[in-house]
């Protein structure tokens, strides 16, 4: 499998080689290889920028398959990427979940169901075991467990299905990003072209100041910022949610 450059494959041939390599990868999208998913790793292999031994989920058997396809020598798994181990799947501890949706946004294959401020749940049949949902969870309510016996084997069909979900998710996120850019562009164009209403003055001659006896003086301004904003407000909300979760687990006696 020649790399790019003089005498290398045409763009079409390169795309086909990437497809073939990607099909041999387990599609866990775990990033242990050092690349942002299985396809980027496949691209690096085809471009001669990465060895074939950086995929712990694929393990020794995966290295043998990649060696046969690429014509490279079989080698041991790169220990810096991790160790080959039985697959585990994620599970959310219901009593601790605060419904923050961080895990949903982190899952590359749409294997987590739930909504804002609602209990989330891992769909075991769809979980690849990538563990990417663990780091963003602010309350450590996700654990990796042994899958049920019926789901212990991760088959080629499972990998193909996971790739399909990844591609659909990427397409959805790209579509949403385009829509948001278009919305912001339209909003900016409207702001630039619209002026003050006819007959109105752009000059303000006075600003009323609330007195000490005003009933609204203790409230944040309509255009101001609350004293508790951003990261501080998020921290307080999370701490309160954790306290509630712990009280459910350890009710007062």
PDB file of C-alpha atoms in Angstrom:
ATOM      1  CA  UNK A   1       0.000   0.000   0.000  1.00  0.00           C
ATOM      2  CA  UNK A   2       2.096   2.941  -1.269  1.00  0.00           C
ATOM      3  CA  UNK A   3       1.820   6.308   0.451  1.00  0.00           C
ATOM      4  CA  UNK A   4       1.176   9.731  -1.106  1.00  0.00           C
ATOM      5  CA  UNK A   5       3.698  11.564  -3.206  1.00  0.00           C
ATOM      6  CA  UNK A   6       5.433  10.708  -6.488  1.00  0.00           C
ATOM      7  CA  UNK A   7       4.403   7.226  -7.457  1.00  0.00           C
ATOM      8  CA  UNK A   8       1.773   7.183  -4.697  1.00  0.00           C
ATOM      9  CA  UNK A   9      -1.923   6.438  -5.092  1.00  0.00           C
ATOM     10  CA  UNK A  10      -4.343   8.733  -6.872  1.00  0.00           C
ATOM     11  CA  UNK A  11      -6.874  10.553  -4.684  1.00  0.00           C
ATOM     12  CA  UNK A  12      -9.476   7.954  -5.578  1.00  0.00           C
ATOM     13  CA  UNK A  13      -7.120   5.079  -4.774  1.00  0.00           C
ATOM     14  CA  UNK A  14      -6.152   6.752  -1.484  1.00  0.00           C
ATOM     15  CA  UNK A  15      -9.805   7.096  -0.502  1.00  0.00           C
ATOM     16  CA  UNK A  16     -10.347   3.406  -1.225  1.00  0.00           C
ATOM     17  CA  UNK A  17      -7.296   2.423   0.808  1.00  0.00           C
ATOM     18  CA  UNK A  18      -8.520   4.538   3.726  1.00  0.00           C
ATOM     19  CA  UNK A  19     -11.906   2.834   3.487  1.00  0.00           C
ATOM     20  CA  UNK A  20     -10.274  -0.601   3.567  1.00  0.00           C
ATOM     21  CA  UNK A  21      -8.087   0.227   6.564  1.00  0.00           C
ATOM     22  CA  UNK A  22     -10.953   1.915   8.385  1.00  0.00           C
ATOM     23  CA  UNK A  23     -13.095  -1.177   7.897  1.00  0.00           C
ATOM     24  CA  UNK A  24     -10.540  -3.249   9.810  1.00  0.00           C
ATOM     25  CA  UNK A  25     -10.565  -0.897  12.790  1.00  0.00           C
ATOM     26  CA  UNK A  26     -13.078  -1.578  15.600  1.00  0.00           C
ATOM     27  CA  UNK A  27     -14.893   1.791  15.321  1.00  0.00           C
ATOM     28  CA  UNK A  28     -14.832   2.395  19.060  1.00  0.00           C
ATOM     29  CA  UNK A  29     -13.658   5.990  18.345  1.00  0.00           C
ATOM     30  CA  UNK A  30     -11.755   5.831  21.644  1.00  0.00           C
ATOM     31  CA  UNK A  31      -8.820   8.023  20.453  1.00  0.00           C
ATOM     32  CA  UNK A  32      -6.279   5.833  22.292  1.00  0.00           C
ATOM     33  CA  UNK A  33      -4.304   5.683  19.052  1.00  0.00           C
ATOM     34  CA  UNK A  34      -3.635   9.401  19.363  1.00  0.00           C
ATOM     35  CA  UNK A  35      -5.985  10.356  16.541  1.00  0.00           C
ATOM     36  CA  UNK A  36      -9.478  11.799  16.714  1.00  0.00           C
ATOM     37  CA  UNK A  37     -11.234   8.569  15.817  1.00  0.00           C
ATOM     38  CA  UNK A  38     -10.774   5.483  13.676  1.00  0.00           C
ATOM     39  CA  UNK A  39     -10.925   7.138  10.271  1.00  0.00           C
ATOM     40  CA  UNK A  40      -8.245   9.748  11.053  1.00  0.00           C
ATOM     41  CA  UNK A  41      -6.026   6.890  12.234  1.00  0.00           C
ATOM     42  CA  UNK A  42      -6.767   5.014   9.000  1.00  0.00           C
ATOM     43  CA  UNK A  43      -5.783   8.100   7.017  1.00  0.00           C
ATOM     44  CA  UNK A  44      -2.494   8.328   8.932  1.00  0.00           C
ATOM     45  CA  UNK A  45      -1.742   4.667   8.251  1.00  0.00           C
ATOM     46  CA  UNK A  46      -2.387   5.046   4.518  1.00  0.00           C
ATOM     47  CA  UNK A  47      -0.268   8.205   4.399  1.00  0.00           C
ATOM     48  CA  UNK A  48       2.613   6.377   6.120  1.00  0.00           C
ATOM     49  CA  UNK A  49       2.356   8.734   9.081  1.00  0.00           C
ATOM     50  CA  UNK A  50       1.423   6.135  11.713  1.00  0.00           C
ATOM     51  CA  UNK A  51       2.312   2.502  12.431  1.00  0.00           C
ATOM     52  CA  UNK A  52      -0.330  -0.214  12.504  1.00  0.00           C
ATOM     53  CA  UNK A  53       0.069  -1.083  16.194  1.00  0.00           C
ATOM     54  CA  UNK A  54      -1.667   1.805  17.957  1.00  0.00           C
ATOM     55  CA  UNK A  55      -5.179   0.368  18.441  1.00  0.00           C
ATOM     56  CA  UNK A  56      -5.688  -1.379  21.817  1.00  0.00           C
ATOM     57  CA  UNK A  57      -9.349  -2.301  21.145  1.00  0.00           C
ATOM     58  CA  UNK A  58      -8.300  -4.030  17.914  1.00  0.00           C
ATOM     59  CA  UNK A  59      -5.484  -5.767  19.744  1.00  0.00           C
ATOM     60  CA  UNK A  60      -3.099  -8.324  18.288  1.00  0.00           C
ATOM     61  CA  UNK A  61      -5.701  -9.714  15.899  1.00  0.00           C
ATOM     62  CA  UNK A  62      -6.303  -6.256  14.459  1.00  0.00           C
ATOM     63  CA  UNK A  63      -2.580  -5.712  13.931  1.00  0.00           C
ATOM     64  CA  UNK A  64      -2.357  -8.979  11.988  1.00  0.00           C
ATOM     65  CA  UNK A  65      -5.238  -7.889   9.736  1.00  0.00           C
ATOM     66  CA  UNK A  66      -3.709  -4.462   9.137  1.00  0.00           C
ATOM     67  CA  UNK A  67      -0.312  -6.039   8.375  1.00  0.00           C
ATOM     68  CA  UNK A  68      -1.875  -8.324   5.770  1.00  0.00           C
ATOM     69  CA  UNK A  69      -3.695  -5.422   4.134  1.00  0.00           C
ATOM     70  CA  UNK A  70      -0.825  -2.929   4.122  1.00  0.00           C
ATOM     71  CA  UNK A  71       2.057  -5.292   3.547  1.00  0.00           C
ATOM     72  CA  UNK A  72       3.782  -4.164   6.720  1.00  0.00           C
ATOM     73  CA  UNK A  73       5.378  -6.382   9.339  1.00  0.00           C
ATOM     74  CA  UNK A  74       3.359  -7.625  12.303  1.00  0.00           C
ATOM     75  CA  UNK A  75       4.473  -5.907  15.520  1.00  0.00           C
ATOM     76  CA  UNK A  76       3.479  -5.799  19.156  1.00  0.00           C
ATOM     77  CA  UNK A  77       0.865  -3.341  20.370  1.00  0.00           C
ATOM     78  CA  UNK A  78       2.356   0.029  21.277  1.00  0.00           C
ATOM     79  CA  UNK A  79       2.110   0.047  25.082  1.00  0.00           C
ATOM     80  CA  UNK A  80       1.983   3.856  25.127  1.00  0.00           C
ATOM     81  CA  UNK A  81      -1.510   3.622  23.627  1.00  0.00           C
ATOM     82  CA  UNK A  82      -2.856   1.245  26.253  1.00  0.00           C
ATOM     83  CA  UNK A  83      -3.261  -2.473  26.726  1.00  0.00           C
ATOM     84  CA  UNK A  84      -5.489  -5.007  25.036  1.00  0.00           C
ATOM     85  CA  UNK A  85      -8.335  -5.852  27.409  1.00  0.00           C
ATOM     86  CA  UNK A  86     -11.891  -7.210  27.311  1.00  0.00           C
ATOM     87  CA  UNK A  87     -14.359  -4.593  26.202  1.00  0.00           C
ATOM     88  CA  UNK A  88     -16.408  -2.735  28.799  1.00  0.00           C
ATOM     89  CA  UNK A  89     -19.421  -0.492  28.385  1.00  0.00           C
ATOM     90  CA  UNK A  90     -20.480   2.631  30.231  1.00  0.00           C
ATOM     91  CA  UNK A  91     -23.250   2.807  32.804  1.00  0.00           C
ATOM     92  CA  UNK A  92     -24.756   5.901  34.413  1.00  0.00           C
ATOM     93  CA  UNK A  93     -25.460   5.762  38.145  1.00  0.00           C
ATOM     94  CA  UNK A  94     -29.029   7.046  38.128  1.00  0.00           C
ATOM     95  CA  UNK A  95     -29.018   8.452  41.663  1.00  0.00           C
ATOM     96  CA  UNK A  96     -26.057  10.712  40.860  1.00  0.00           C
ATOM     97  CA  UNK A  97     -26.967  11.950  37.361  1.00  0.00           C
ATOM     98  CA  UNK A  98     -27.853  15.664  37.297  1.00  0.00           C
ATOM     99  CA  UNK A  99     -28.928  15.797  33.637  1.00  0.00           C
ATOM    100  CA  UNK A 100     -26.141  18.120  32.477  1.00  0.00           C
ATOM    101  CA  UNK A 101     -25.928  16.529  28.947  1.00  0.00           C
ATOM    102  CA  UNK A 102     -22.102  16.700  28.926  1.00  0.00           C
ATOM    103  CA  UNK A 103     -21.870  12.952  28.319  1.00  0.00           C
ATOM    104  CA  UNK A 104     -24.375  13.109  25.468  1.00  0.00           C
ATOM    105  CA  UNK A 105     -22.280  15.712  23.681  1.00  0.00           C
ATOM    106  CA  UNK A 106     -19.123  13.646  24.230  1.00  0.00           C
ATOM    107  CA  UNK A 107     -20.490  10.348  22.900  1.00  0.00           C
ATOM    108  CA  UNK A 108     -19.302   9.922  19.292  1.00  0.00           C
ATOM    109  CA  UNK A 109     -21.900   7.300  18.377  1.00  0.00           C
ATOM    110  CA  UNK A 110     -25.133   8.606  19.941  1.00  0.00           C
ATOM    111  CA  UNK A 111     -25.286   5.810  22.518  1.00  0.00           C
ATOM    112  CA  UNK A 112     -26.652   7.993  25.346  1.00  0.00           C
ATOM    113  CA  UNK A 113     -30.296   8.967  25.718  1.00  0.00           C
ATOM    114  CA  UNK A 114     -31.594  11.842  27.825  1.00  0.00           C
ATOM    115  CA  UNK A 115     -32.238  15.561  27.890  1.00  0.00           C
ATOM    116  CA  UNK A 116     -31.326  18.653  29.910  1.00  0.00           C
ATOM    117  CA  UNK A 117     -32.132  18.186  33.619  1.00  0.00           C
ATOM    118  CA  UNK A 118     -33.423  14.685  32.880  1.00  0.00           C
ATOM    119  CA  UNK A 119     -31.922  11.339  33.801  1.00  0.00           C
ATOM    120  CA  UNK A 120     -29.546  10.055  31.135  1.00  0.00           C
ATOM    121  CA  UNK A 121     -29.006   6.406  30.240  1.00  0.00           C
ATOM    122  CA  UNK A 122     -26.454   4.461  28.210  1.00  0.00           C
ATOM    123  CA  UNK A 123     -27.914   2.259  25.472  1.00  0.00           C
ATOM    124  CA  UNK A 124     -25.828  -0.905  26.047  1.00  0.00           C
ATOM    125  CA  UNK A 125     -26.301  -2.267  22.537  1.00  0.00           C
ATOM    126  CA  UNK A 126     -24.848   0.932  21.043  1.00  0.00           C
ATOM    127  CA  UNK A 127     -22.013   1.667  23.491  1.00  0.00           C
ATOM    128  CA  UNK A 128     -18.564   1.072  21.980  1.00  0.00           C
ATOM    129  CA  UNK A 129     -16.782   1.305  25.324  1.00  0.00           C
ATOM    130  CA  UNK A 130     -14.753   4.348  24.270  1.00  0.00           C
ATOM    131  CA  UNK A 131     -15.069   5.897  27.779  1.00  0.00           C
ATOM    132  CA  UNK A 132     -15.085   9.418  26.294  1.00  0.00           C
ATOM    133  CA  UNK A 133     -18.153  10.215  28.380  1.00  0.00           C
ATOM    134  CA  UNK A 134     -16.263   9.846  31.673  1.00  0.00           C
ATOM    135  CA  UNK A 135     -13.985  12.931  31.685  1.00  0.00           C
ATOM    136  CA  UNK A 136     -16.679  15.577  31.019  1.00  0.00           C
ATOM    137  CA  UNK A 137     -19.061  14.257  33.705  1.00  0.00           C
ATOM    138  CA  UNK A 138     -18.929  16.829  36.529  1.00  0.00           C
ATOM    139  CA  UNK A 139     -20.277  14.444  39.177  1.00  0.00           C
ATOM    140  CA  UNK A 140     -18.433  11.211  38.265  1.00  0.00           C
ATOM    141  CA  UNK A 141     -21.685   9.306  37.837  1.00  0.00           C
ATOM    142  CA  UNK A 142     -20.463   7.112  34.955  1.00  0.00           C
ATOM    143  CA  UNK A 143     -18.682   3.819  35.409  1.00  0.00           C
ATOM    144  CA  UNK A 144     -17.310   1.194  33.030  1.00  0.00           C
ATOM    145  CA  UNK A 145     -18.746  -2.293  33.564  1.00  0.00           C
ATOM    146  CA  UNK A 146     -18.621  -5.710  31.966  1.00  0.00           C
ATOM    147  CA  UNK A 147     -21.245  -5.962  29.229  1.00  0.00           C
ATOM    148  CA  UNK A 148     -24.034  -8.549  29.409  1.00  0.00           C
ATOM    149  CA  UNK A 149     -23.044 -11.914  27.972  1.00  0.00           C
ATOM    150  CA  UNK A 150     -25.143 -11.294  24.870  1.00  0.00           C
ATOM    151  CA  UNK A 151     -23.154  -8.129  24.130  1.00  0.00           C
ATOM    152  CA  UNK A 152     -19.699  -9.378  25.068  1.00  0.00           C
ATOM    153  CA  UNK A 153     -18.543  -9.903  21.488  1.00  0.00           C
ATOM    154  CA  UNK A 154     -17.947  -6.790  19.370  1.00  0.00           C
ATOM    155  CA  UNK A 155     -18.560  -8.015  15.828  1.00  0.00           C
ATOM    156  CA  UNK A 156     -17.803  -6.544  12.430  1.00  0.00           C
ATOM    157  CA  UNK A 157     -21.527  -5.797  12.118  1.00  0.00           C
ATOM    158  CA  UNK A 158     -21.375  -3.876  15.396  1.00  0.00           C
ATOM    159  CA  UNK A 159     -18.387  -1.887  14.131  1.00  0.00           C
ATOM    160  CA  UNK A 160     -20.116  -1.070  10.844  1.00  0.00           C
ATOM    161  CA  UNK A 161     -23.224   0.078  12.700  1.00  0.00           C
ATOM    162  CA  UNK A 162     -21.137   2.264  15.008  1.00  0.00           C
ATOM    163  CA  UNK A 163     -19.433   3.855  11.995  1.00  0.00           C
ATOM    164  CA  UNK A 164     -22.837   4.629  10.529  1.00  0.00           C
ATOM    165  CA  UNK A 165     -23.983   6.330  13.731  1.00  0.00           C
ATOM    166  CA  UNK A 166     -20.741   8.320  13.866  1.00  0.00           C
ATOM    167  CA  UNK A 167     -21.203   9.503  10.282  1.00  0.00           C
ATOM    168  CA  UNK A 168     -24.816  10.487  10.893  1.00  0.00           C
ATOM    169  CA  UNK A 169     -23.847  12.361  14.051  1.00  0.00           C
ATOM    170  CA  UNK A 170     -21.052  14.211  12.252  1.00  0.00           C
ATOM    171  CA  UNK A 171     -23.427  15.152   9.434  1.00  0.00           C
ATOM    172  CA  UNK A 172     -26.016  16.401  11.937  1.00  0.00           C
ATOM    173  CA  UNK A 173     -23.483  18.516  13.823  1.00  0.00           C
ATOM    174  CA  UNK A 174     -22.145  19.961  10.571  1.00  0.00           C
ATOM    175  CA  UNK A 175     -25.695  20.818   9.482  1.00  0.00           C
ATOM    176  CA  UNK A 176     -26.413  22.525  12.800  1.00  0.00           C
ATOM    177  CA  UNK A 177     -23.150  24.469  12.579  1.00  0.00           C
ATOM    178  CA  UNK A 178     -24.026  25.696   9.077  1.00  0.00           C
ATOM    179  CA  UNK A 179     -27.475  26.695  10.246  1.00  0.00           C
ATOM    180  CA  UNK A 180     -26.038  28.634  13.188  1.00  0.00           C
ATOM    181  CA  UNK A 181     -23.512  30.429  10.963  1.00  0.00           C
ATOM    182  CA  UNK A 182     -26.291  31.352   8.572  1.00  0.00           C
ATOM    183  CA  UNK A 183     -28.457  32.621  11.425  1.00  0.00           C
ATOM    184  CA  UNK A 184     -25.641  34.779  12.795  1.00  0.00           C
ATOM    185  CA  UNK A 185     -24.845  36.117   9.318  1.00  0.00           C
ATOM    186  CA  UNK A 186     -28.506  37.055   8.754  1.00  0.00           C
ATOM    187  CA  UNK A 187     -28.641  38.649  12.181  1.00  0.00           C
ATOM    188  CA  UNK A 188     -25.526  40.694  11.451  1.00  0.00           C
ATOM    189  CA  UNK A 189     -26.843  41.779   8.066  1.00  0.00           C
ATOM    190  CA  UNK A 190     -30.116  42.891   9.629  1.00  0.00           C
ATOM    191  CA  UNK A 191     -28.295  44.869  12.298  1.00  0.00           C
ATOM    192  CA  UNK A 192     -26.158  46.637   9.703  1.00  0.00           C
ATOM    193  CA  UNK A 193     -29.012  47.558   7.395  1.00  0.00           C
ATOM    194  CA  UNK A 194     -31.615  48.566   9.967  1.00  0.00           C
ATOM    195  CA  UNK A 195     -31.467  52.032  11.507  1.00  0.00           C
ATOM    196  CA  UNK A 196     -33.496  53.784  14.204  1.00  0.00           C
ATOM    197  CA  UNK A 197     -37.252  54.027  13.564  1.00  0.00           C
ATOM    198  CA  UNK A 198     -38.390  56.973  11.458  1.00  0.00           C
ATOM    199  CA  UNK A 199     -38.825  60.128  13.488  1.00  0.00           C
ATOM    200  CA  UNK A 200     -36.909  58.821  16.474  1.00  0.00           C
ATOM    201  CA  UNK A 201     -33.832  60.457  17.909  1.00  0.00           C
ATOM    202  CA  UNK A 202     -30.569  58.591  18.298  1.00  0.00           C
ATOM    203  CA  UNK A 203     -29.587  60.910  21.168  1.00  0.00           C
ATOM    204  CA  UNK A 204     -30.642  60.193  24.722  1.00  0.00           C
ATOM    205  CA  UNK A 205     -30.758  63.270  26.926  1.00  0.00           C
ATOM    206  CA  UNK A 206     -31.329  61.666  30.300  1.00  0.00           C
ATOM    207  CA  UNK A 207     -31.025  58.406  32.153  1.00  0.00           C
ATOM    208  CA  UNK A 208     -33.246  57.729  35.130  1.00  0.00           C
ATOM    209  CA  UNK A 209     -31.449  56.494  38.217  1.00  0.00           C
ATOM    210  CA  UNK A 210     -33.256  54.260  40.695  1.00  0.00           C
ATOM    211  CA  UNK A 211     -33.490  55.717  44.192  1.00  0.00           C
ATOM    212  CA  UNK A 212     -32.540  53.930  47.371  1.00  0.00           C
ATOM    213  CA  UNK A 213     -36.237  53.227  47.983  1.00  0.00           C
ATOM    214  CA  UNK A 214     -36.826  51.678  44.559  1.00  0.00           C
ATOM    215  CA  UNK A 215     -38.296  48.176  44.775  1.00  0.00           C
ATOM    216  CA  UNK A 216     -36.080  47.055  41.888  1.00  0.00           C
ATOM    217  CA  UNK A 217     -32.804  48.440  43.155  1.00  0.00           C
ATOM    218  CA  UNK A 218     -31.745  45.090  44.600  1.00  0.00           C
ATOM    219  CA  UNK A 219     -32.399  43.237  41.326  1.00  0.00           C
ATOM    220  CA  UNK A 220     -29.879  42.830  38.478  1.00  0.00           C
ATOM    221  CA  UNK A 221     -30.281  45.298  35.632  1.00  0.00           C
ATOM    222  CA  UNK A 222     -32.162  44.056  32.586  1.00  0.00           C
ATOM    223  CA  UNK A 223     -29.001  44.542  30.573  1.00  0.00           C
ATOM    224  CA  UNK A 224     -26.510  43.913  33.365  1.00  0.00           C
ATOM    225  CA  UNK A 225     -24.938  40.742  34.649  1.00  0.00           C
ATOM    226  CA  UNK A 226     -25.969  38.814  37.694  1.00  0.00           C
ATOM    227  CA  UNK A 227     -23.333  38.840  40.429  1.00  0.00           C
ATOM    228  CA  UNK A 228     -23.183  35.074  39.882  1.00  0.00           C
ATOM    229  CA  UNK A 229     -22.397  34.298  36.250  1.00  0.00           C
ATOM    230  CA  UNK A 230     -20.528  31.902  34.035  1.00  0.00           C
ATOM    231  CA  UNK A 231     -18.249  29.356  35.683  1.00  0.00           C
ATOM    232  CA  UNK A 232     -19.188  30.470  39.201  1.00  0.00           C
ATOM    233  CA  UNK A 233     -22.882  29.956  38.610  1.00  0.00           C
ATOM    234  CA  UNK A 234     -22.216  26.571  36.995  1.00  0.00           C
ATOM    235  CA  UNK A 235     -20.079  25.525  39.965  1.00  0.00           C
ATOM    236  CA  UNK A 236     -22.791  26.460  42.453  1.00  0.00           C
ATOM    237  CA  UNK A 237     -25.451  24.606  40.460  1.00  0.00           C
ATOM    238  CA  UNK A 238     -23.312  21.467  40.231  1.00  0.00           C
ATOM    239  CA  UNK A 239     -22.494  21.545  43.937  1.00  0.00           C
ATOM    240  CA  UNK A 240     -26.189  21.849  44.757  1.00  0.00           C
ATOM    241  CA  UNK A 241     -27.049  18.957  42.439  1.00  0.00           C
ATOM    242  CA  UNK A 242     -24.324  16.779  43.947  1.00  0.00           C
ATOM    243  CA  UNK A 243     -25.623  17.574  47.433  1.00  0.00           C
ATOM    244  CA  UNK A 244     -29.126  16.529  46.393  1.00  0.00           C
ATOM    245  CA  UNK A 245     -27.814  13.304  44.838  1.00  0.00           C
ATOM    246  CA  UNK A 246     -25.826  12.453  47.943  1.00  0.00           C
ATOM    247  CA  UNK A 247     -28.823  13.122  50.173  1.00  0.00           C
ATOM    248  CA  UNK A 248     -30.828  10.620  48.127  1.00  0.00           C
ATOM    249  CA  UNK A 249     -28.103   8.016  48.506  1.00  0.00           C
ATOM    250  CA  UNK A 250     -27.638   8.719  52.220  1.00  0.00           C
ATOM    251  CA  UNK A 251     -30.980   9.898  53.609  1.00  0.00           C
ATOM    252  CA  UNK A 252     -30.952  11.336  57.130  1.00  0.00           C
ATOM    253  CA  UNK A 253     -31.817   8.848  59.855  1.00  0.00           C
TER     254      UNK A 253
END
